[in-house]
Amino acid sequence: MPVAHKKQFLTQCQEEVYRQVKSYLDELVDEHFDDAEHCDFYFKYGSTVLEISIDPYEDDDAVIEVLAFCVQGAAPSFELTRELLRLNSEVPLGAFSMVDKDVFFSHAFLGRRMRPEQFIASLDAVASISDEYDDKLVARYGGETALDCLRSSRKRLPERSKPENN
C-alpha cells in the first residue's frame, strides 16, 4: 500500500488559501491531481497542463501561482526569446518565461483576500493563452506541447525550480 504524505504548511495563511483553492477547483474542474508532498494542484486544459502552487508570503499572506507547462524541449535561441518578450508585451495578464528548453506561461497574485472571480480570471487567462500559443511556438521553434510530452514519453513534466523562502 502506498505511503500517504502529509501536507506541510509553513504558515496558517498558506493552509487557509490552499483549502480555498482546493474548494474552488473541486467546483470548477472535473479532475485534478493534488500533489501530496507540496501545496500544488495539476490538471489538463486543451494541450497544456496547469500547475497551481500556493507558497507563503511574509507571515500573513500566500502567493498563488497559476503556471502552464507550455512547450517542452524547445531549442533556446535569440529569436524565441525575442518572440516571448514580444508576446509578454501583448498578453493582458501573466507572462511567458523560459527555463533551459522549457517554456512556461504564468500569473501570480496574493491569495489571502482572493475572490472567486479573481481565481477564475487567472485560471482562464493562463490556460487560454498557453493553449493558444503552445502549438504556434512548437511549429516555429520545436519541442512539444505539455500534453504531447506526457503522451509520448509517459514521463513527468519538468519541475520548475522555486526560489527558497527566507
PDB file of C-alpha atoms in Angstrom:
ATOM      1  CA  MET A   1       0.000   0.000   0.000  1.00  0.00           C
ATOM      2  CA  PRO A   2       1.448   3.445  -0.925  1.00  0.00           C
ATOM      3  CA  VAL A   3       2.543   5.707   1.878  1.00  0.00           C
ATOM      4  CA  ALA A   4       0.347   8.797   2.255  1.00  0.00           C
ATOM      5  CA  HIS A   5       2.290  12.026   2.575  1.00  0.00           C
ATOM      6  CA  LYS A   6       1.002  14.696   4.931  1.00  0.00           C
ATOM      7  CA  LYS A   7       0.936  18.233   3.626  1.00  0.00           C
ATOM      8  CA  GLN A   8       3.465  20.509   5.233  1.00  0.00           C
ATOM      9  CA  PHE A   9       2.144  24.043   5.512  1.00  0.00           C
ATOM     10  CA  LEU A  10       4.644  26.700   6.518  1.00  0.00           C
ATOM     11  CA  THR A  11       2.052  29.235   7.715  1.00  0.00           C
ATOM     12  CA  GLN A  12      -1.577  29.278   8.801  1.00  0.00           C
ATOM     13  CA  CYS A  13      -2.420  31.567   5.876  1.00  0.00           C
ATOM     14  CA  GLN A  14      -0.855  29.173   3.355  1.00  0.00           C
ATOM     15  CA  GLU A  15      -3.081  26.399   4.698  1.00  0.00           C
ATOM     16  CA  GLU A  16      -6.215  28.574   4.554  1.00  0.00           C
ATOM     17  CA  VAL A  17      -5.505  29.701   0.979  1.00  0.00           C
ATOM     18  CA  TYR A  18      -4.708  26.113  -0.046  1.00  0.00           C
ATOM     19  CA  ARG A  19      -8.074  24.916   1.275  1.00  0.00           C
ATOM     20  CA  GLN A  20      -9.884  27.759  -0.528  1.00  0.00           C
ATOM     21  CA  VAL A  21      -8.153  26.962  -3.828  1.00  0.00           C
ATOM     22  CA  LYS A  22      -8.991  23.266  -3.389  1.00  0.00           C
ATOM     23  CA  SER A  23     -12.675  24.083  -2.857  1.00  0.00           C
ATOM     24  CA  TYR A  24     -12.729  26.283  -5.991  1.00  0.00           C
ATOM     25  CA  LEU A  25     -11.039  23.565  -8.061  1.00  0.00           C
ATOM     26  CA  ASP A  26     -13.449  20.915  -6.783  1.00  0.00           C
ATOM     27  CA  GLU A  27     -16.305  23.058  -8.146  1.00  0.00           C
ATOM     28  CA  LEU A  28     -14.644  24.188 -11.403  1.00  0.00           C
ATOM     29  CA  VAL A  29     -12.611  21.234 -12.694  1.00  0.00           C
ATOM     30  CA  ASP A  30     -13.783  17.684 -13.334  1.00  0.00           C
ATOM     31  CA  GLU A  31     -10.440  16.119 -12.482  1.00  0.00           C
ATOM     32  CA  HIS A  32      -7.326  17.479 -10.806  1.00  0.00           C
ATOM     33  CA  PHE A  33      -4.317  15.968  -9.080  1.00  0.00           C
ATOM     34  CA  ASP A  34      -3.390  17.156  -5.609  1.00  0.00           C
ATOM     35  CA  ASP A  35       0.375  16.808  -5.020  1.00  0.00           C
ATOM     36  CA  ALA A  36       0.617  15.233  -1.562  1.00  0.00           C
ATOM     37  CA  GLU A  37       4.117  16.473  -0.743  1.00  0.00           C
ATOM     38  CA  HIS A  38       3.705  20.074  -1.871  1.00  0.00           C
ATOM     39  CA  CYS A  39       0.911  22.597  -1.932  1.00  0.00           C
ATOM     40  CA  ASP A  40       0.328  22.115  -5.665  1.00  0.00           C
ATOM     41  CA  PHE A  41      -2.521  21.076  -7.906  1.00  0.00           C
ATOM     42  CA  TYR A  42      -2.294  19.875 -11.528  1.00  0.00           C
ATOM     43  CA  PHE A  43      -4.852  19.500 -14.292  1.00  0.00           C
ATOM     44  CA  LYS A  44      -5.096  19.386 -18.088  1.00  0.00           C
ATOM     45  CA  TYR A  45      -6.574  22.124 -20.251  1.00  0.00           C
ATOM     46  CA  GLY A  46      -6.511  21.632 -24.022  1.00  0.00           C
ATOM     47  CA  SER A  47      -2.932  20.757 -24.949  1.00  0.00           C
ATOM     48  CA  THR A  48      -1.411  22.256 -21.812  1.00  0.00           C
ATOM     49  CA  VAL A  49      -1.015  21.180 -18.203  1.00  0.00           C
ATOM     50  CA  LEU A  50      -1.608  23.677 -15.402  1.00  0.00           C
ATOM     51  CA  GLU A  51       0.074  23.765 -12.017  1.00  0.00           C
ATOM     52  CA  ILE A  52      -1.349  25.839  -9.195  1.00  0.00           C
ATOM     53  CA  SER A  53       1.037  26.383  -6.312  1.00  0.00           C
ATOM     54  CA  ILE A  54       0.470  28.132  -3.007  1.00  0.00           C
ATOM     55  CA  ASP A  55       3.553  29.496  -1.264  1.00  0.00           C
ATOM     56  CA  PRO A  56       3.795  31.572   1.911  1.00  0.00           C
ATOM     57  CA  TYR A  57       4.396  35.295   1.532  1.00  0.00           C
ATOM     58  CA  GLU A  58       5.669  37.017   4.660  1.00  0.00           C
ATOM     59  CA  ASP A  59       3.786  35.958   7.798  1.00  0.00           C
ATOM     60  CA  ASP A  60       0.231  36.770   6.840  1.00  0.00           C
ATOM     61  CA  ASP A  61      -0.327  36.031   3.153  1.00  0.00           C
ATOM     62  CA  ALA A  62       0.279  33.464   0.419  1.00  0.00           C
ATOM     63  CA  VAL A  63       1.145  33.708  -3.263  1.00  0.00           C
ATOM     64  CA  ILE A  64      -0.958  31.707  -5.686  1.00  0.00           C
ATOM     65  CA  GLU A  65       0.875  30.971  -8.922  1.00  0.00           C
ATOM     66  CA  VAL A  66      -1.044  29.559 -11.862  1.00  0.00           C
ATOM     67  CA  LEU A  67       1.549  28.131 -14.240  1.00  0.00           C
ATOM     68  CA  ALA A  68       1.123  26.420 -17.605  1.00  0.00           C
ATOM     69  CA  PHE A  69       3.675  23.993 -18.976  1.00  0.00           C
ATOM     70  CA  CYS A  70       3.529  25.467 -22.462  1.00  0.00           C
ATOM     71  CA  VAL A  71       6.366  23.907 -24.516  1.00  0.00           C
ATOM     72  CA  GLN A  72       8.943  21.294 -23.535  1.00  0.00           C
ATOM     73  CA  GLY A  73      12.194  20.758 -25.415  1.00  0.00           C
ATOM     74  CA  ALA A  74      12.276  23.950 -27.483  1.00  0.00           C
ATOM     75  CA  ALA A  75      15.642  24.968 -28.885  1.00  0.00           C
ATOM     76  CA  PRO A  76      16.736  28.105 -26.987  1.00  0.00           C
ATOM     77  CA  SER A  77      17.509  30.919 -29.407  1.00  0.00           C
ATOM     78  CA  PHE A  78      17.596  34.675 -29.672  1.00  0.00           C
ATOM     79  CA  GLU A  79      14.509  34.530 -31.932  1.00  0.00           C
ATOM     80  CA  LEU A  80      12.492  32.517 -29.399  1.00  0.00           C
ATOM     81  CA  THR A  81      13.498  34.827 -26.560  1.00  0.00           C
ATOM     82  CA  ARG A  82      12.543  37.875 -28.622  1.00  0.00           C
ATOM     83  CA  GLU A  83       9.187  36.284 -29.510  1.00  0.00           C
ATOM     84  CA  LEU A  84       8.408  35.538 -25.838  1.00  0.00           C
ATOM     85  CA  LEU A  85       9.246  39.140 -24.892  1.00  0.00           C
ATOM     86  CA  ARG A  86       7.035  40.428 -27.715  1.00  0.00           C
ATOM     87  CA  LEU A  87       4.166  38.213 -26.558  1.00  0.00           C
ATOM     88  CA  ASN A  88       4.660  39.432 -22.971  1.00  0.00           C
ATOM     89  CA  SER A  89       4.042  42.978 -24.167  1.00  0.00           C
ATOM     90  CA  GLU A  90       0.723  41.900 -25.719  1.00  0.00           C
ATOM     91  CA  VAL A  91      -0.875  39.498 -23.229  1.00  0.00           C
ATOM     92  CA  PRO A  92      -3.187  41.215 -20.739  1.00  0.00           C
ATOM     93  CA  LEU A  93      -2.359  39.022 -17.738  1.00  0.00           C
ATOM     94  CA  GLY A  94       0.667  36.870 -16.932  1.00  0.00           C
ATOM     95  CA  ALA A  95       3.970  36.329 -18.700  1.00  0.00           C
ATOM     96  CA  PHE A  96       5.965  33.769 -20.657  1.00  0.00           C
ATOM     97  CA  SER A  97       9.266  32.514 -19.255  1.00  0.00           C
ATOM     98  CA  MET A  98      11.883  30.016 -20.344  1.00  0.00           C
ATOM     99  CA  VAL A  99      13.966  27.705 -18.173  1.00  0.00           C
ATOM    100  CA  ASP A 100      16.518  25.649 -20.090  1.00  0.00           C
ATOM    101  CA  LYS A 101      14.483  24.215 -23.007  1.00  0.00           C
ATOM    102  CA  ASP A 102      11.040  24.634 -21.446  1.00  0.00           C
ATOM    103  CA  VAL A 103       8.598  27.499 -21.975  1.00  0.00           C
ATOM    104  CA  PHE A 104       6.085  28.379 -19.271  1.00  0.00           C
ATOM    105  CA  PHE A 105       3.250  30.876 -19.002  1.00  0.00           C
ATOM    106  CA  SER A 106       2.228  32.028 -15.529  1.00  0.00           C
ATOM    107  CA  HIS A 107       0.405  34.564 -13.418  1.00  0.00           C
ATOM    108  CA  ALA A 108       0.798  35.073  -9.653  1.00  0.00           C
ATOM    109  CA  PHE A 109      -1.231  37.018  -7.114  1.00  0.00           C
ATOM    110  CA  LEU A 110      -1.745  37.306  -3.362  1.00  0.00           C
ATOM    111  CA  GLY A 111      -4.332  34.899  -2.006  1.00  0.00           C
ATOM    112  CA  ARG A 112      -5.389  35.966   1.481  1.00  0.00           C
ATOM    113  CA  ARG A 113      -8.230  38.160   0.197  1.00  0.00           C
ATOM    114  CA  MET A 114      -8.817  36.243  -3.019  1.00  0.00           C
ATOM    115  CA  ARG A 115     -12.279  36.395  -4.539  1.00  0.00           C
ATOM    116  CA  PRO A 116     -13.578  33.535  -6.711  1.00  0.00           C
ATOM    117  CA  GLU A 117     -13.701  35.831  -9.770  1.00  0.00           C
ATOM    118  CA  GLN A 118     -10.007  36.650  -9.357  1.00  0.00           C
ATOM    119  CA  PHE A 119      -9.054  32.974  -9.215  1.00  0.00           C
ATOM    120  CA  ILE A 120     -11.236  32.107 -12.215  1.00  0.00           C
ATOM    121  CA  ALA A 121      -9.829  35.032 -14.253  1.00  0.00           C
ATOM    122  CA  SER A 122      -6.255  33.918 -13.573  1.00  0.00           C
ATOM    123  CA  LEU A 123      -7.002  30.270 -14.410  1.00  0.00           C
ATOM    124  CA  ASP A 124      -8.827  31.260 -17.590  1.00  0.00           C
ATOM    125  CA  ALA A 125      -6.095  33.641 -18.769  1.00  0.00           C
ATOM    126  CA  VAL A 126      -3.205  31.248 -18.142  1.00  0.00           C
ATOM    127  CA  ALA A 127      -4.988  28.226 -19.611  1.00  0.00           C
ATOM    128  CA  SER A 128      -6.347  30.045 -22.672  1.00  0.00           C
ATOM    129  CA  ILE A 129      -3.159  31.940 -23.537  1.00  0.00           C
ATOM    130  CA  SER A 130      -0.946  28.873 -23.102  1.00  0.00           C
ATOM    131  CA  ASP A 131      -3.317  26.705 -25.127  1.00  0.00           C
ATOM    132  CA  GLU A 132      -3.492  29.369 -27.857  1.00  0.00           C
ATOM    133  CA  TYR A 133       0.281  29.786 -28.220  1.00  0.00           C
ATOM    134  CA  ASP A 134       1.788  26.366 -27.438  1.00  0.00           C
ATOM    135  CA  ASP A 135       1.146  24.858 -30.885  1.00  0.00           C
ATOM    136  CA  LYS A 136       2.343  28.058 -32.608  1.00  0.00           C
ATOM    137  CA  LEU A 137       5.579  28.081 -30.601  1.00  0.00           C
ATOM    138  CA  VAL A 138       6.186  24.363 -31.256  1.00  0.00           C
ATOM    139  CA  ALA A 139       5.633  24.853 -35.000  1.00  0.00           C
ATOM    140  CA  ARG A 140       8.154  27.706 -35.125  1.00  0.00           C
ATOM    141  CA  TYR A 141      10.769  26.749 -32.524  1.00  0.00           C
ATOM    142  CA  GLY A 142      10.456  22.993 -31.990  1.00  0.00           C
ATOM    143  CA  GLY A 143       9.754  20.973 -28.900  1.00  0.00           C
ATOM    144  CA  GLU A 144       6.353  19.608 -27.985  1.00  0.00           C
ATOM    145  CA  THR A 145       3.294  20.659 -26.041  1.00  0.00           C
ATOM    146  CA  ALA A 146       2.964  19.554 -22.439  1.00  0.00           C
ATOM    147  CA  LEU A 147       0.249  17.049 -23.285  1.00  0.00           C
ATOM    148  CA  ASP A 148       2.247  15.601 -26.196  1.00  0.00           C
ATOM    149  CA  CYS A 149       5.268  15.338 -23.889  1.00  0.00           C
ATOM    150  CA  LEU A 150       3.260  13.333 -21.368  1.00  0.00           C
ATOM    151  CA  ARG A 151       1.739  11.113 -24.058  1.00  0.00           C
ATOM    152  CA  SER A 152       4.938  10.420 -25.994  1.00  0.00           C
ATOM    153  CA  SER A 153       7.257   9.512 -23.173  1.00  0.00           C
ATOM    154  CA  ARG A 154       4.937   8.833 -20.286  1.00  0.00           C
ATOM    155  CA  LYS A 155       7.231  10.889 -18.122  1.00  0.00           C
ATOM    156  CA  ARG A 156       6.642  13.652 -15.646  1.00  0.00           C
ATOM    157  CA  LEU A 157       6.822  17.239 -16.723  1.00  0.00           C
ATOM    158  CA  PRO A 158       9.992  19.042 -15.676  1.00  0.00           C
ATOM    159  CA  GLU A 159       9.928  20.676 -12.288  1.00  0.00           C
ATOM    160  CA  ARG A 160      10.371  24.399 -12.317  1.00  0.00           C
ATOM    161  CA  SER A 161      12.695  25.384  -9.513  1.00  0.00           C
ATOM    162  CA  LYS A 162      11.282  27.802  -6.976  1.00  0.00           C
ATOM    163  CA  PRO A 163      13.405  30.254  -5.027  1.00  0.00           C
ATOM    164  CA  GLU A 164      13.943  29.448  -1.384  1.00  0.00           C
ATOM    165  CA  ASN A 165      11.790  31.419   1.078  1.00  0.00           C
ATOM    166  CA  ASN A 166      13.874  33.411   3.511  1.00  0.00           C
TER     167      ASN A 166
END
